[in-house]
Amino acid sequence: MLQRLVARLPRSAPRNYPCRNFKTSSSAMAPAANGAPQSGLTLLPSEYPEVFRDPSVVEELHGSKVADPYRWLEDPDSTETQAFVEAQNKLTAKVLEQCTTRDQFKSLFTALYDYPKYGTPFKRGDRYYYYYNSGLQQQYVLYGQDSLQAEPVILLDPNTLSEDGTVALKDAVFSDNGQLVAYQLSSGGSDWSTIKVLSVGADGAAVPHDDLLQHVKFSSIAWTHDHKGFFYNRFAEPKSSPDSLGTETDTNQNQLLCYHVLGTPQSQDATVLADPGHPLWMFGAEVTDDGRYLLVYASEGCQPQNRLFYLDLQQVPKAVGSGALDFSSFDFFKGTQPLPLVKLIDNFDASWDYVANEGQQLTLKTNLDAPRYRVVCVDLSNPGAPSSWRDVIPQHAKDVLQSAVALQGDALVVRHLRDVKAALTLHKLSSGERVQEFELPGIGSIGGFSGDRKSTEFFFSFTSFVEPGATYRVDVAASSPAPELFRATQLKVPHNPADYEVKQVFVMSKDGVQVPMFITHRKGLQLDGSNPTLLYGYGGFNISLEPGFSASRLAWLAGYNGVFAQANLRGGGEYGVEWRDAGSKANKQNVFNDFQACAEYLQQQGYCTSDKLAIQGGSNGGLLVAACVNQRPDLFCCGIAQVGVMDMLRFHKFTIGHAWITDYGSPDEAAEFAHILPYSPLHNVAVPQGGSRQYPAMILATGDHDDRVVPLHSLKLIAELQHQLAAAARDSSQQRNPLLIRVEVRAGHGAGKPTAKIIAETSDLLGFAA
């Protein structure tokens, strides 16, 4: 589940809610002034399932007594939780049957989704590879070919690994010579994965190995250039040891960086790096292009900051017989000597990412003293202070430097984000001198990019809100390098992008900051307030929402003659680290203010009225939707909150939730608790004081194998919504808009979800919203 517009952004988090004034079981903020408009669906208070509410669970946090009557829903395997989920899903299915346009929308969405989808080509060894989905295949297939014109051969097809399509190929990393592949498989949407290995046969087909690595999560894979092994990450086996990994809620701590030698059991893998003194640290690994150095990125949480260590692999002895690197003497738990790891950056002052190296001259992308990022160069033999490292690409005055990729020779391709639109330039790696800017097709984003030091060519894909996109090839060795169309994506159904209009507007938020928003609709739309409008947002974790094609949003535009709006809220990365910081921790309320301002803009400009406006977000965006519904229910007719973080006082206690403290703050700290409680969705549900005195129609969505944002967040919130708005006073309740949850089986946070489940869930959610 987002950039700087002013030099120093104000903090606007609520400050008038001292902890000592909170009362047991009460919401942290005053109820909303006015209720929501009535949607097209009705559900009586008496129709909700009866749900046990435990009054005995009350905790004192920083002088405040906080009730948690649905704590029992935190146990995903209890018979009570399973019965709750079954009853809620039954109610949701009953209400969805009333959605008269849902089946029509599903048919249209399926037709629009059924088109050939190509990933960006990339070259490994002597062969080209790309991911491909013919249209409605459950998972993408990895193909290889001898040349760009040759007949493709299947290398990996995850569709053959399960009947329901829930086993997904998360990653496939090739050895330097392109002859070996280590690949990750996940099941049921879980973040847990297994790593397997294959060789690429002479005919391009896979030759499987017996290697199997388990308990892998949030893992990098980095081959050493001897092609005999690779680095990867793992955790200890979960203490709960569930039958199906992904349903447990155990916190993920003490990640390990290990080295696996091909053909050996995982039990023999050396632990290259661990840090029990910092159990929340996580380690990424990368081997430099020349194969000499192992780079280790140590991070804590999700802030754009990391430490950077390196190891000269020439200092690692080789095993007798196999010749593989032998880390046994350096094994963290069993070794006899310390790993000769050099801590180049040993603080969390900035982020550091490898770009290239020429021997000991290391080129890095960083945000040190550069919130919009820059590229620098350091001599490892005499590094000096990072602030003194030579600029290769200085920070731009406004644009955000997203990536820098070095090609063969003296070429560096740089991607910038320019007011949330893609820009692509060519520079000299040695000096940073700008050679040229490449012309792009229009308002859109670069969705995929491939290129490396072994070639002068690179590929990129370009997409927009109404264009399914195209892939382009550039050879920087040409006399006049320019993007050449390599492959255009075509829908199978009639579609003319020229029929639609895309515009970018800037909306003034509560504190005067201008917030970008893209608006897409059919040309000739009447601005009379009658248009079904879907407003989408995220606003967090330094993530930028860029223009991109979505078959479901096109179905909304075409099927309902609707409007789609995408808001670029503070908290994300659209304008760099300052924009991110302006929507994080004590400034989180800015994100909700931004989203509400965008909703008001759409209504003021005549795109819709409140009874035509639905809002949608997932993960951190699910939190966004739920918080905004609590604060301004009068603005919306419907809220779609997918896999949201809803219990902001306990999010850090489950799986990887501790990593989000860098964005939200820690509820264990009194000062940060005071900022978190006033917006926590679970703790601020209250009947609006005036108007309709009801909430918008709401549908929460989660998956039983979501071990990123565990389902308990959504389960507890829906129970609280149904209680406060309906069950607490059934006879006097004005709540008629449905309050529902949809819990998907064998599904997780979103990644790897099979096509059939995507179509079914999206049709239910948008059919409900319409």
C-alpha atoms as one frame of an Amber mdcrd trajectory, in Angstrom:
protein
   0.000   0.000   0.000   3.713  11.863  -2.505   6.261  14.542  -3.083   7.442
  17.833  -1.746   5.746  20.976  -3.023   7.044  23.514  -0.519  10.364  23.872
   1.217   8.997  23.045   4.643   5.519  21.618   4.982   3.427  22.384   8.062
   2.404  19.706  10.487  -1.334  19.456  10.744  -1.895  16.334  12.834  -4.541
  16.889  15.525  -3.083  18.207  18.754  -6.202  18.842  20.820  -6.782  15.308
  22.097  -4.671  14.830  25.225  -4.483  11.194  26.267  -5.923  11.792  29.745
  -9.281  12.849  28.271 -10.033   9.591  26.456 -12.714   7.417  27.982 -13.024
   3.663  27.920 -14.720   2.392  24.738 -15.216   5.896  23.328 -13.875   7.124
  20.031 -10.837   9.358  20.053 -12.388  12.077  17.898 -15.828  13.649  18.043
 -18.421  12.012  15.779 -18.782  13.424  12.290 -21.174  16.340  11.939 -23.266
  14.854   9.120 -24.066  11.415   7.807 -23.741   9.925   4.352 -26.248   9.917
   1.487 -28.313   6.796   0.915 -26.834   4.432  -1.638 -28.771   2.191  -3.996
 -28.533  -0.732  -1.567 -30.344  -1.176   1.732 -29.628  -3.450   4.683 -31.686
  -3.255   7.866 -29.911  -3.249  11.251 -31.710  -6.457  12.183 -30.113  -8.315
   9.266 -26.553  -8.241  10.603 -25.231 -11.346  12.374 -25.051 -11.198  16.143
 -21.414 -10.864  17.162 -20.013 -11.434  20.652 -18.565  -8.282  22.158 -16.184
  -8.897  25.056 -16.363  -5.993  27.535 -13.564  -7.386  29.679 -10.706  -6.559
  27.269  -9.575  -3.088  28.301  -5.982  -1.856  28.301  -4.453   1.247  29.767
  -2.195   2.940  27.241  -0.363   6.088  28.297  -3.054   6.958  30.825  -5.962
   6.130  28.522  -8.201   3.126  28.919  -8.788   1.563  25.496 -11.384  -1.136
  24.963 -10.731  -3.958  22.502 -13.950  -6.021  22.555 -13.082  -7.983  19.424
  -9.611  -9.108  20.501 -10.832 -12.678  20.077 -10.919 -12.147  16.302  -7.110
 -11.978  16.327  -6.982 -15.788  16.441  -7.470 -16.793  12.774  -7.764 -20.503
  13.539 -10.375 -20.422  16.305 -13.792 -21.891  15.578 -15.333 -18.582  16.687
 -13.346 -16.555  14.153 -14.096 -19.033  11.392 -17.808 -18.931  12.220 -17.663
 -15.113  12.175 -16.041 -15.109   8.737 -18.563 -17.609   7.394 -21.512 -15.544
   8.637 -20.077 -12.319   7.243 -19.333 -13.837   3.845 -22.881 -15.226   3.733
 -24.333 -11.778   4.424 -22.080 -10.161   1.827 -23.075 -12.703  -0.821 -26.735
 -11.986  -0.071 -26.307  -8.224  -0.510 -24.164  -8.552  -3.618 -26.999 -10.462
  -5.263 -28.941  -7.172  -5.132 -26.283  -5.399  -7.220 -28.155  -5.390 -10.511
 -25.185  -4.304 -12.646 -22.593  -6.617 -11.106 -22.931  -9.440 -13.615 -22.882
  -7.036 -16.541 -19.819  -5.326 -15.134 -18.104  -8.682 -14.661 -18.747  -9.618
 -18.279 -17.367  -6.302 -19.524 -14.390  -6.421 -17.171 -13.572  -9.985 -18.204
 -13.671  -9.024 -21.873 -11.413  -6.017 -21.269  -9.019  -8.036 -19.097  -8.722
 -10.759 -21.727  -5.895  -9.330 -23.806  -2.284 -10.473 -24.294  -0.061  -8.975
 -21.597   3.680  -8.827 -22.214   6.348  -7.994 -19.691   9.393  -5.938 -20.640
  12.017  -8.116 -22.385  15.360  -8.615 -20.646  18.534 -10.379 -21.712  20.388
 -12.936 -19.622  23.379 -14.689 -21.110  22.721 -15.212 -24.813  18.922 -15.350
 -24.542  16.057 -12.902 -24.183  13.237 -13.486 -21.699   9.842 -11.996 -20.970
   6.730 -12.701 -18.893   3.506 -13.284 -20.763  -0.169 -13.888 -20.027  -2.391
 -14.762 -22.987  -5.323 -12.996 -21.369  -7.087 -14.994 -18.706  -4.329 -17.331
 -17.570  -4.216 -17.463 -13.795  -0.500 -16.600 -13.638   2.119 -15.102 -15.953
   4.433 -17.518 -17.774   8.181 -16.940 -18.230   9.333 -17.403 -21.844  12.807
 -17.383 -23.385  14.085 -17.054 -26.957  17.411 -17.142 -28.782  16.775 -13.756
 -30.385  14.022 -11.168 -30.430  12.630 -12.768 -33.581  13.028 -16.435 -32.541
  10.261 -18.789 -31.470   9.722 -18.451 -27.707  10.108 -21.434 -25.382   8.434
 -21.797 -21.981  10.948 -21.741 -19.159   8.597 -21.537 -16.147   4.818 -21.936
 -16.085   3.366 -21.614 -12.567  -0.093 -22.463 -13.942   0.975 -26.108 -13.911
   1.767 -26.042 -10.175  -1.765 -25.824  -8.744  -5.300 -26.501  -9.902  -6.707
 -23.213  -8.611  -3.825 -21.002  -9.803  -2.826 -19.922  -6.303   0.842 -20.919
  -6.622   2.634 -17.869  -8.013   6.086 -17.195  -9.414   7.329 -14.301  -7.265
  10.786 -13.886  -8.735  13.270 -15.524 -11.086  16.922 -14.480 -10.831  19.467
 -15.630 -13.410  23.144 -16.332 -12.802  25.614 -14.008 -14.484  26.087 -16.385
 -17.426  22.334 -16.862 -17.818  22.545 -20.636 -17.466  21.038 -21.004 -13.965
  17.872 -19.622 -12.398  16.899 -19.384  -8.725  13.180 -18.746  -8.465  10.705
 -18.090  -5.674   7.256 -19.664  -5.446   4.502 -18.545  -3.071   1.224 -20.255
  -2.275  -2.179 -18.845  -1.431  -1.030 -15.236  -1.532   1.328 -15.593   1.431
   4.569 -13.638   1.682   6.328 -16.894   2.558   8.054 -18.537  -0.364  10.289
 -21.414  -1.335  13.313 -21.120  -3.608  14.029 -23.689  -6.285  16.734 -23.873
  -8.942  16.841 -24.851 -12.612  19.309 -24.874 -15.486  18.485 -23.533 -18.933
  18.872 -26.431 -21.351  20.353 -26.227 -24.835  16.810 -26.013 -26.233  15.870
 -23.249 -23.785  13.697 -25.513 -21.638  14.084 -25.868 -17.880  16.200 -28.611
 -16.344  15.163 -28.787 -12.663  17.615 -29.165  -9.776  16.885 -30.775  -6.417
  17.713 -27.643  -4.394  14.829 -26.519  -2.149  15.052 -23.604   0.300  12.241
 -22.955   2.767  11.085 -20.305   5.259  12.079 -17.599   2.801  10.412 -14.201
   3.146  11.177 -10.685   1.862  14.217 -12.176   0.196  16.763 -10.936  -2.270
  18.601 -13.440  -4.466  22.149 -12.626  -5.593  24.318 -15.100  -7.497  28.074
 -15.097  -7.158  29.781 -14.966 -10.535  31.298 -18.423 -10.177  27.724 -19.693
 -10.769  28.087 -22.047  -7.825  25.787 -20.408  -5.303  23.714 -17.420  -4.266
  22.762 -15.278  -1.282  19.188 -15.246   0.001  17.158 -14.332   3.102  15.189
 -16.490   5.477  13.590 -16.503   8.918  13.297 -19.178  11.545  10.278 -21.449
  11.177   7.152 -19.757  12.601   6.517 -20.823  16.184   2.843 -21.469  15.496
   3.726 -23.876  12.642   0.308 -23.649  10.945  -0.789 -26.230   8.422  -0.749
 -23.520   5.785   1.929 -20.829   6.060   0.391 -17.409   5.718  -2.420 -17.658
   8.270  -0.173 -17.186  11.298   0.304 -13.804  12.967   3.758 -14.368  14.505
   5.964 -11.309  14.239   8.791 -11.539  11.702  12.086 -10.714  13.402  15.760
 -11.648  13.097  16.002 -12.062   9.349  19.099 -13.951   8.208  21.287 -13.512
   5.136  22.491 -16.948   4.006  24.617 -18.415   1.223  23.490 -21.536  -0.607
  25.883 -23.717  -2.572  24.199 -25.552  -5.424  23.590 -29.223  -4.839  23.820
 -29.042  -1.048  20.975 -29.233   1.497  19.690 -26.043   3.052  20.845 -27.264
   6.463  24.423 -26.681   5.279  23.846 -23.078   4.198  26.095 -20.638   6.022
  24.534 -17.696   7.814  26.561 -14.847   6.368  24.909 -12.096   8.377  22.572
 -11.825  11.357  22.143  -9.182  14.028  20.250 -10.358  17.145  21.008  -6.992
  18.713  18.791  -5.410  16.053  16.008  -7.977  15.538  13.976  -5.655  13.310
  16.741  -5.100  10.786  16.361  -6.683   7.364  19.125  -7.371   4.862  19.158
  -7.060   1.095  22.028  -8.464  -0.962  23.457  -7.597  -4.372  26.623  -8.614
  -6.204  28.309  -5.885  -8.237  28.366  -6.126 -12.028  31.992  -7.243 -12.050
  31.294  -9.958  -9.469  33.876  -8.714  -7.000  31.810  -7.220  -4.194  28.824
  -8.318  -2.180  26.746  -5.273  -1.234  24.512  -5.568   1.818  21.664  -3.148
   2.493  20.534  -3.066   6.126  17.173  -1.428   6.722  14.784  -0.976   9.597
  11.208  -0.267   8.688  10.000   1.300   5.461  11.601   4.714   5.527  13.856
   5.557   2.546  17.031   5.007   4.566  19.517   2.145   4.807  23.025   1.233
   5.856  25.426  -0.001   3.200  28.107  -2.608   3.806  30.368  -4.404   1.354
  32.441  -7.559   1.267  35.302  -8.208  -1.122  34.453 -11.736  -2.286  38.107
 -12.322  -3.147  38.669 -12.588   0.621  36.363 -15.598   0.927  38.134 -18.977
   0.685  36.971 -21.673  -1.724  35.907 -25.161  -0.738  38.185 -28.025  -1.629
  36.714 -30.042  -4.464  33.714 -27.931  -5.519  35.584 -24.624  -5.681  32.490
 -22.865  -4.313  32.849 -19.955  -1.915  33.172 -21.347   1.593  31.601 -19.124
   4.253  31.721 -21.799   6.971  34.501 -20.081   8.916  32.493 -16.830   8.824
  29.142 -18.447   9.746  27.487 -16.119  12.264  26.427 -18.977  14.532  29.097
 -21.635  13.936  32.078 -19.814  12.451  35.416 -19.081  14.095  36.239 -15.678
  12.638  34.377 -12.455  11.847  33.195 -11.737   8.336  35.506  -9.079   6.798
  32.540  -6.828   6.082  33.264  -3.128   5.533  30.638  -0.755   6.871  30.722
   1.965   4.238  27.564   3.633   5.595  26.756   2.753   9.201  23.762   4.959
   9.920  20.196   5.508   8.750  20.711   9.088   7.563  19.832   8.369   3.913
  19.134   5.699   1.317  21.870   4.158  -0.847  21.397   2.023  -3.967  23.995
   0.529  -6.270  24.158   1.843  -9.821  27.533   0.662 -11.185  31.206   0.278
 -10.400  34.529   0.484 -12.193  36.791  -1.446  -9.862  36.748   0.445  -6.573
  34.885   3.423  -8.057  31.336   2.854  -6.837  28.377   4.809  -8.251  25.316
   5.094  -6.002  21.860   6.666  -5.973  21.116   8.470  -2.715  18.875  10.997
  -0.996  21.608  12.264   1.316  21.091  16.036   1.391  18.881  15.460  -1.659
  15.207  14.661  -0.926  14.622  14.304  -4.684  17.677  12.017  -4.994  20.986
  12.295  -6.829  23.742  10.005  -8.130  27.183  10.101  -6.525  30.539   8.344
  -6.909  32.900   7.130  -4.175  36.380   5.573  -4.227  36.286   2.593  -1.878
  40.029   2.808  -1.316  39.632   6.267   0.221  35.925   7.004   0.753  36.005
   9.948   3.143  32.763  11.466   4.412  29.652  10.695   2.283  28.883  14.410
   2.093  32.118  14.822   0.127  31.374  12.208  -2.511  31.346  13.517  -6.058
  28.021  14.322  -7.700  27.409  12.485 -10.963  23.760  13.504 -11.382  22.896
  16.360  -9.000  19.485  16.678  -7.426  16.992  18.290  -9.820  15.277  21.490
  -8.756  11.832  19.863  -8.893  11.859  16.408 -10.526  12.423  13.226  -8.526
  15.204  10.928  -9.712  13.604   7.466  -9.649  16.332   5.243 -11.064  19.678
   5.245 -12.845  20.770   2.251 -14.947  24.276   1.908 -16.340  24.718   0.329
 -19.771  27.772  -0.869 -21.656  30.367   1.849 -22.123  29.857   5.326 -20.750
  26.043   5.349 -20.771  23.661   6.025 -17.893  19.878   6.049 -18.404  18.022
   8.102 -15.806  14.311   8.095 -14.988  12.740  11.145 -13.385   9.222  11.793
 -12.165   8.118  15.211 -13.331   4.877  16.300 -11.656   3.948  12.592 -11.475
   4.690  12.019 -15.164   7.587   9.989 -16.553  10.737  11.531 -18.041  13.712
   9.605 -19.464  17.211  10.953 -20.173  20.616   9.684 -21.300  23.790  10.771
 -19.513  27.480   9.910 -19.467  28.254   7.605 -16.576  31.720   9.058 -16.057
  30.714  12.693 -15.718  26.926  12.793 -15.512  26.828  15.044 -18.567  23.363
  15.018 -20.078  23.370  13.703 -23.629  19.678  13.867 -24.507  16.099  13.440
 -23.318  13.993  10.737 -24.939  10.566  11.715 -26.192   7.758   9.751 -24.528
   4.231   9.210 -25.898   2.413  11.518 -23.454   0.999  11.521 -19.908   1.964
   8.146 -18.533   4.482   6.067 -16.665   7.379   3.758 -17.397   6.102   0.492
 -16.007   9.050  -1.737 -16.808  12.721  -1.206 -17.633  15.596  -3.538 -18.476
  19.237  -2.956 -19.370  22.690  -3.684 -17.958  26.441  -3.225 -18.393  26.683
  -6.051 -20.944  24.792  -4.289 -23.717  24.101  -0.892 -25.242  20.396  -1.631
 -25.632  17.581  -1.190 -23.156  13.829  -1.763 -23.155  11.044   0.059 -21.394
   7.272  -0.187 -21.299   5.027   2.854 -21.306   1.399   2.939 -20.231  -1.312
   5.496 -19.437  -4.791   5.521 -17.948  -6.450   4.685 -21.283  -3.565   3.100
 -23.238  -2.757  -0.555 -22.442   0.756   0.397 -23.394   3.660  -0.486 -25.583
   7.246  -1.678 -25.249  10.110   0.312 -26.757  13.738  -0.551 -27.522  16.636
   1.902 -27.553  20.245   1.294 -28.620  22.431   4.042 -27.162  25.248   3.074
 -29.567  23.155   4.295 -32.501  24.131   7.588 -34.097  20.822   9.123 -32.969
  19.396   6.977 -30.145  15.606   7.075 -30.006  12.832   4.803 -28.716  11.689
   2.338 -31.386   8.351   0.603 -30.988   9.073  -3.023 -30.178   5.598  -4.299
 -29.324   2.233  -2.554 -28.936  -0.419  -3.986 -26.642  -3.841  -4.356 -28.199
  -7.151  -5.094 -26.493  -9.338  -7.770 -28.050 -12.454  -5.619 -27.747 -13.004
  -2.308 -29.584 -11.329   0.538 -27.717 -10.230   3.956 -28.895  -8.111   5.890
 -26.388  -8.985   9.071 -28.266 -12.524   8.744 -26.896 -11.238   9.614 -23.423
  -9.803  12.678 -21.768  -7.055  12.633 -19.132  -6.219  15.777 -17.220  -4.094
  16.654 -14.227  -5.352  19.185 -11.727  -3.870  20.559  -8.518  -6.204  20.694
  -5.522  -5.664  22.969  -2.549  -5.627  20.967   0.677  -6.675  22.221   4.095
  -3.299  23.817   4.821  -2.866  25.381   1.370  -0.616  22.732  -0.177  -1.379
  21.906  -3.817  -2.120  18.179  -4.274  -1.946  16.634  -7.788  -4.858  14.555
  -9.046  -5.459  12.863 -12.405  -9.028  12.747 -13.734 -10.074  10.443 -16.580
 -13.443  10.227 -18.350 -15.084  10.062 -21.750 -14.818  13.189 -23.844 -17.924
  15.345 -23.805 -18.787  14.438 -20.206 -21.444  16.717 -18.751 -20.273  18.303
 -15.503 -23.727  18.214 -13.934 -22.880  16.102 -10.883 -24.553  12.987 -12.232
 -21.483  10.897 -13.049 -20.526   7.790 -11.041 -17.042   8.666  -9.794 -14.350
   6.487  -8.288 -11.614   8.281  -6.318  -8.491   6.222  -5.562  -5.666   7.045
  -3.186  -2.787   5.643  -1.152  -0.605   8.311   0.465   2.166   6.479   2.246
   5.462   4.581   2.356   7.166   6.784  -0.228   5.134   5.036  -2.958   4.181
   7.068  -6.027   0.827   6.524  -7.748   1.663   7.052 -11.401  -0.599   7.010
 -14.474  -1.181   3.424 -15.522  -3.622   1.227 -17.398  -6.209  -0.829 -15.554
  -8.873  -2.929 -17.254 -11.155  -2.584 -14.231 -10.993   1.216 -14.327 -11.606
   1.208 -18.066 -14.644  -0.970 -17.391 -15.825   1.625 -14.858 -15.385   4.411
 -17.420 -17.020   2.494 -20.269 -19.681   0.517 -18.416 -20.985   3.244 -16.121
 -19.935   6.276 -18.169 -17.972   7.008 -15.052 -15.111   9.177 -13.866 -11.904
   7.829 -12.406  -9.742  10.104 -10.252  -6.335   9.221  -8.807  -5.036  11.466
  -6.044  -1.316  11.888  -5.362  -1.441  12.439  -1.636   1.289  13.392   0.765
   3.016  10.405   2.319   3.968   8.986  -1.070   7.045   9.577  -3.192   5.833
  11.778  -6.046   7.885  14.793  -4.944  10.575  13.111  -2.879  11.315  12.480
   0.768   9.880  15.772   2.053   6.521  14.946   0.465   6.682  11.521   2.095
   7.550  12.995   5.480   4.697  15.502   5.230   2.251  12.570   5.331   3.982
  10.345   7.872   3.900   9.934  11.636   2.676  13.174  13.272   1.711  14.490
   9.827  -0.527  11.559   8.867  -3.698  13.647   9.125  -2.426  15.630   6.123
  -3.046  12.550   3.961  -6.693  12.352   4.994  -7.124  16.102   4.543  -5.642
  15.836   1.038  -8.022  13.029   0.066 -11.049  14.822   1.436 -10.030  17.996
  -0.427  -9.866  15.973  -3.657 -13.349  14.611  -2.980 -14.677  18.121  -2.417
 -12.996  19.331  -5.627 -14.708  16.652  -7.707 -18.063  17.712  -6.315 -17.420
  21.449  -6.605 -16.378  21.066 -10.249 -19.527  19.147 -11.148 -18.024  15.723
 -11.793 -20.265  14.181  -9.156 -22.250  14.754  -6.006 -21.694  12.944  -2.717
 -24.278  10.309  -3.648 -22.234   9.476  -6.782 -18.764   9.369  -5.221 -17.074
   6.133  -4.165 -13.578   5.985  -2.681 -11.140   3.090  -2.889  -7.767   2.186
  -1.466  -5.748  -0.858  -0.477  -3.350  -1.619   2.386  -2.254   1.821   3.607
  -4.954   3.042   1.195  -7.488   0.882   3.051  -6.571   2.801   6.203  -7.052
   5.993   4.173 -10.572   5.032   3.107 -11.670   3.932   6.578 -10.244   7.021
   8.294 -11.899   9.368   5.790 -15.254   7.614   6.161 -15.010   8.098   9.922
 -14.109  11.764   9.578 -16.297  12.861   6.643 -19.022  10.285   5.890 -21.094
  13.024   4.247 -18.653  13.217   1.312 -19.130   9.684   0.021 -21.795   7.189
  -0.948 -19.431   4.205  -0.775 -16.078   3.204   0.679 -14.020   0.271  -0.608
 -11.222  -0.560   1.828  -9.015  -3.460   0.740  -6.554  -5.239   3.058  -6.405
  -2.132   5.232  -4.428  -1.351   8.385  -7.342  -0.670  10.735  -6.161  -1.262
  14.312  -3.494   1.391  14.658  -2.792   0.555  18.297  -1.747  -3.066  17.612
  -0.517  -3.120  13.993   3.111  -3.489  15.088   2.470  -6.736  16.961   1.769
  -8.963  13.958   4.016 -10.396  11.192   5.879  -7.521   9.527   3.796  -4.711
  11.076   6.736  -3.451  13.127   8.281  -2.196   9.869   5.489   0.353   9.520
   6.416   2.246  12.674   8.658   4.410  10.483   5.537   5.666   8.670   2.916
   5.646  11.411   4.892   6.038  14.598   4.781   3.653  17.538   1.655   3.396
  19.680   3.991   2.279  22.478   5.396   5.816  22.613   3.144   8.328  24.372
   3.776  11.236  21.993   3.188   9.122  18.888   0.170   7.403  20.448  -1.388
  10.858  20.779  -1.118  11.343  16.999  -2.236   7.828  16.064  -5.365   7.367
  18.198  -7.324  10.297  16.710  -7.370   8.663  13.250  -7.179   4.932  14.007
 -10.174   3.530  12.067 -11.090   0.911  14.685 -11.163   3.444  17.501 -13.110
   6.248  15.807 -16.309   4.614  14.563 -19.261   6.708  15.736 -22.780   7.545
  14.613 -22.731  10.935  12.819 -24.425  13.681  14.822 -26.585  15.130  12.073
 -28.053  14.641   8.619 -28.779  11.028   7.743 -26.851   9.843  10.831 -25.444
   6.914   8.879 -22.192   5.837   7.224 -21.708   5.331   3.497 -22.105   1.832
   2.122 -18.847   0.089   2.981 -17.188  -3.091   1.869 -13.939  -4.258   3.376
 -11.883  -6.879   1.562  -9.182  -9.164   2.915  -7.670 -12.599   2.328  -7.261
 -15.422   4.800  -3.578 -15.802   3.797  -2.716 -12.119   4.030   0.350 -12.263
   6.263   1.325  -8.686   5.392  -1.719  -6.839   6.780  -3.298  -9.710   8.685
  -7.089 -10.173   8.314  -7.773  -9.338  11.948  -7.594  -5.633  11.037 -10.597
  -5.866   8.735 -12.457  -8.417  10.878 -12.319  -6.230  13.978 -13.299  -3.095
  12.063 -16.353  -4.628  10.410 -17.519  -5.940  13.774 -17.110  -2.465  15.270
 -18.866  -0.784  12.331 -21.843  -3.109  12.522 -22.070  -2.696  16.293 -21.784
   1.086  16.518 -23.915   1.900  13.472 -26.542  -0.835  13.723 -26.483  -3.354
  16.563 -25.906  -0.978  19.497 -29.362   0.568  18.978 -31.191  -1.529  16.406
 -34.562   0.156  16.941 -33.289   3.723  16.566 -30.417   3.140  14.123 -30.599
   5.124  10.888 -27.995   2.949   9.194 -29.433   1.548   5.964 -26.310   1.578
   3.796 -24.754  -1.917   4.010 -21.606  -2.471   6.063 -19.929  -5.587   4.685
 -16.718  -7.566   4.467 -15.512  -9.949   1.786 -12.966 -12.523   2.976 -11.252
 -14.406   0.144  -9.998 -17.953   0.728  -6.402 -18.796  -0.281  -5.624 -15.188
  -1.060  -3.169 -12.769   0.481  -2.253  -9.111   0.279  -2.582  -9.042  -3.509
   0.659 -10.210  -5.101   0.312 -13.440  -7.027  -3.480 -13.452  -6.918  -4.813
 -15.595  -9.779  -6.801 -13.961 -12.561 -10.091 -15.659 -11.646  -9.937 -14.266
  -8.118  -8.983 -10.797  -9.392 -11.983 -10.709 -11.714 -14.395 -12.042  -9.097
 -13.246  -9.679  -6.341 -13.058  -6.572  -8.537 -16.518  -7.243  -9.978 -17.973
  -7.612  -6.497 -16.344  -4.445  -5.182 -17.074  -2.139  -8.114 -20.499  -3.674
  -8.671 -21.234  -2.843  -5.025 -19.907   0.700  -5.449 -22.003   1.375  -8.549
